[in-house]
Amino acid sequence: SARVSSGPWLSLSLPYSITGSLPLVADLQREGLDIQLTGYGRMEAYHADNEFARFSELNDGMKILCRVLAAIDADRS
């Protein structure tokens, strides 16, 4: 389900997958591992000839990942 946040860099998150080209992921899932991949950046730059990432987007991505991990940790406590 989507989670809404009041942070300036996170307002809505929805499940999304474009990892079908990573055979190792399917191999590990068949072995019973729960694989979670994350990535941040612009879709128009994903695997483009001039693929790039902006530092500001990587910084925002790290903030999001930290919040996700903190929420998971809080749920386990």
GROMACS .gro file of C-alpha atoms in nm:
model
   77
    1SER     CA    1   0.000   0.000   0.000
    2ALA     CA    2   0.109   0.359  -0.054
    3ARG     CA    3   0.239   0.555   0.240
    4VAL     CA    4   0.196   0.932   0.252
    5SER     CA    5   0.453   1.144   0.432
    6SER     CA    6   0.475   1.511   0.518
    7GLY     CA    7   0.845   1.541   0.431
    8PRO     CA    8   0.949   1.788   0.160
    9TRP     CA    9   1.115   1.511  -0.045
   10LEU     CA   10   0.864   1.232   0.002
   11SER     CA   11   0.494   1.259  -0.060
   12LEU     CA   12   0.379   0.927  -0.204
   13SER     CA   13   0.541   0.593  -0.272
   14LEU     CA   14   0.397   0.316  -0.484
   15PRO     CA   15   0.541  -0.027  -0.565
   16TYR     CA   16   0.716  -0.020  -0.900
   17SER     CA   17   0.938  -0.273  -1.069
   18ILE     CA   18   1.169  -0.254  -1.369
   19THR     CA   19   1.415  -0.520  -1.255
   20GLY     CA   20   1.308  -0.794  -1.493
   21SER     CA   21   1.648  -0.787  -1.663
   22LEU     CA   22   1.838  -0.889  -1.349
   23PRO     CA   23   1.853  -1.270  -1.361
   24LEU     CA   24   2.040  -1.290  -1.031
   25VAL     CA   25   1.735  -1.147  -0.853
   26ALA     CA   26   1.511  -1.427  -0.983
   27ASP     CA   27   1.776  -1.685  -0.889
   28LEU     CA   28   1.796  -1.555  -0.531
   29GLN     CA   29   1.416  -1.538  -0.503
   30ARG     CA   30   1.391  -1.902  -0.614
   31GLU     CA   31   1.629  -1.983  -0.329
   32GLY     CA   32   1.379  -1.823  -0.088
   33LEU     CA   33   1.541  -1.485  -0.033
   34ASP     CA   34   1.326  -1.171  -0.011
   35ILE     CA   35   1.509  -0.932  -0.244
   36GLN     CA   36   1.453  -0.558  -0.220
   37LEU     CA   37   1.630  -0.332  -0.469
   38THR     CA   38   1.625   0.044  -0.450
   39GLY     CA   39   1.728   0.313  -0.689
   40TYR     CA   40   1.673   0.683  -0.726
   41GLY     CA   41   1.694   0.907  -1.025
   42ARG     CA   42   1.512   1.011  -1.338
   43MET     CA   43   1.340   0.748  -1.548
   44GLU     CA   44   1.443   0.924  -1.871
   45ALA     CA   45   1.808   0.865  -1.776
   46TYR     CA   46   1.766   0.497  -1.681
   47HIS     CA   47   1.986   0.291  -1.915
   48ALA     CA   48   1.999   0.579  -2.161
   49ASP     CA   49   2.301   0.632  -2.385
   50ASN     CA   50   2.396   0.921  -2.159
   51GLU     CA   51   2.279   0.766  -1.828
   52PHE     CA   52   2.336   1.000  -1.535
   53ALA     CA   53   2.235   1.073  -1.179
   54ARG     CA   54   2.208   1.407  -1.004
   55PHE     CA   55   2.367   1.435  -0.661
   56SER     CA   56   2.053   1.605  -0.531
   57GLU     CA   57   1.844   1.304  -0.634
   58LEU     CA   58   2.090   1.060  -0.477
   59ASN     CA   59   2.079   1.267  -0.159
   60ASP     CA   60   1.697   1.260  -0.158
   61GLY     CA   61   1.710   0.885  -0.222
   62MET     CA   62   1.936   0.832   0.078
   63LYS     CA   63   1.695   1.030   0.297
   64ILE     CA   64   1.407   0.814   0.178
   65LEU     CA   65   1.601   0.492   0.237
   66CYS     CA   66   1.694   0.606   0.590
   67ARG     CA   67   1.328   0.676   0.666
   68VAL     CA   68   1.223   0.336   0.533
   69LEU     CA   69   1.486   0.158   0.744
   70ALA     CA   70   1.390   0.361   1.053
   71ALA     CA   71   1.024   0.267   1.001
   72ILE     CA   72   1.116  -0.101   0.968
   73ASP     CA   73   1.330  -0.080   1.281
   74ALA     CA   74   1.048   0.091   1.473
   75ASP     CA   75   0.804  -0.183   1.367
   76ARG     CA   76   1.043  -0.449   1.496
   77SER     CA   77   1.080  -0.281   1.839
   0.00000   0.00000   0.00000
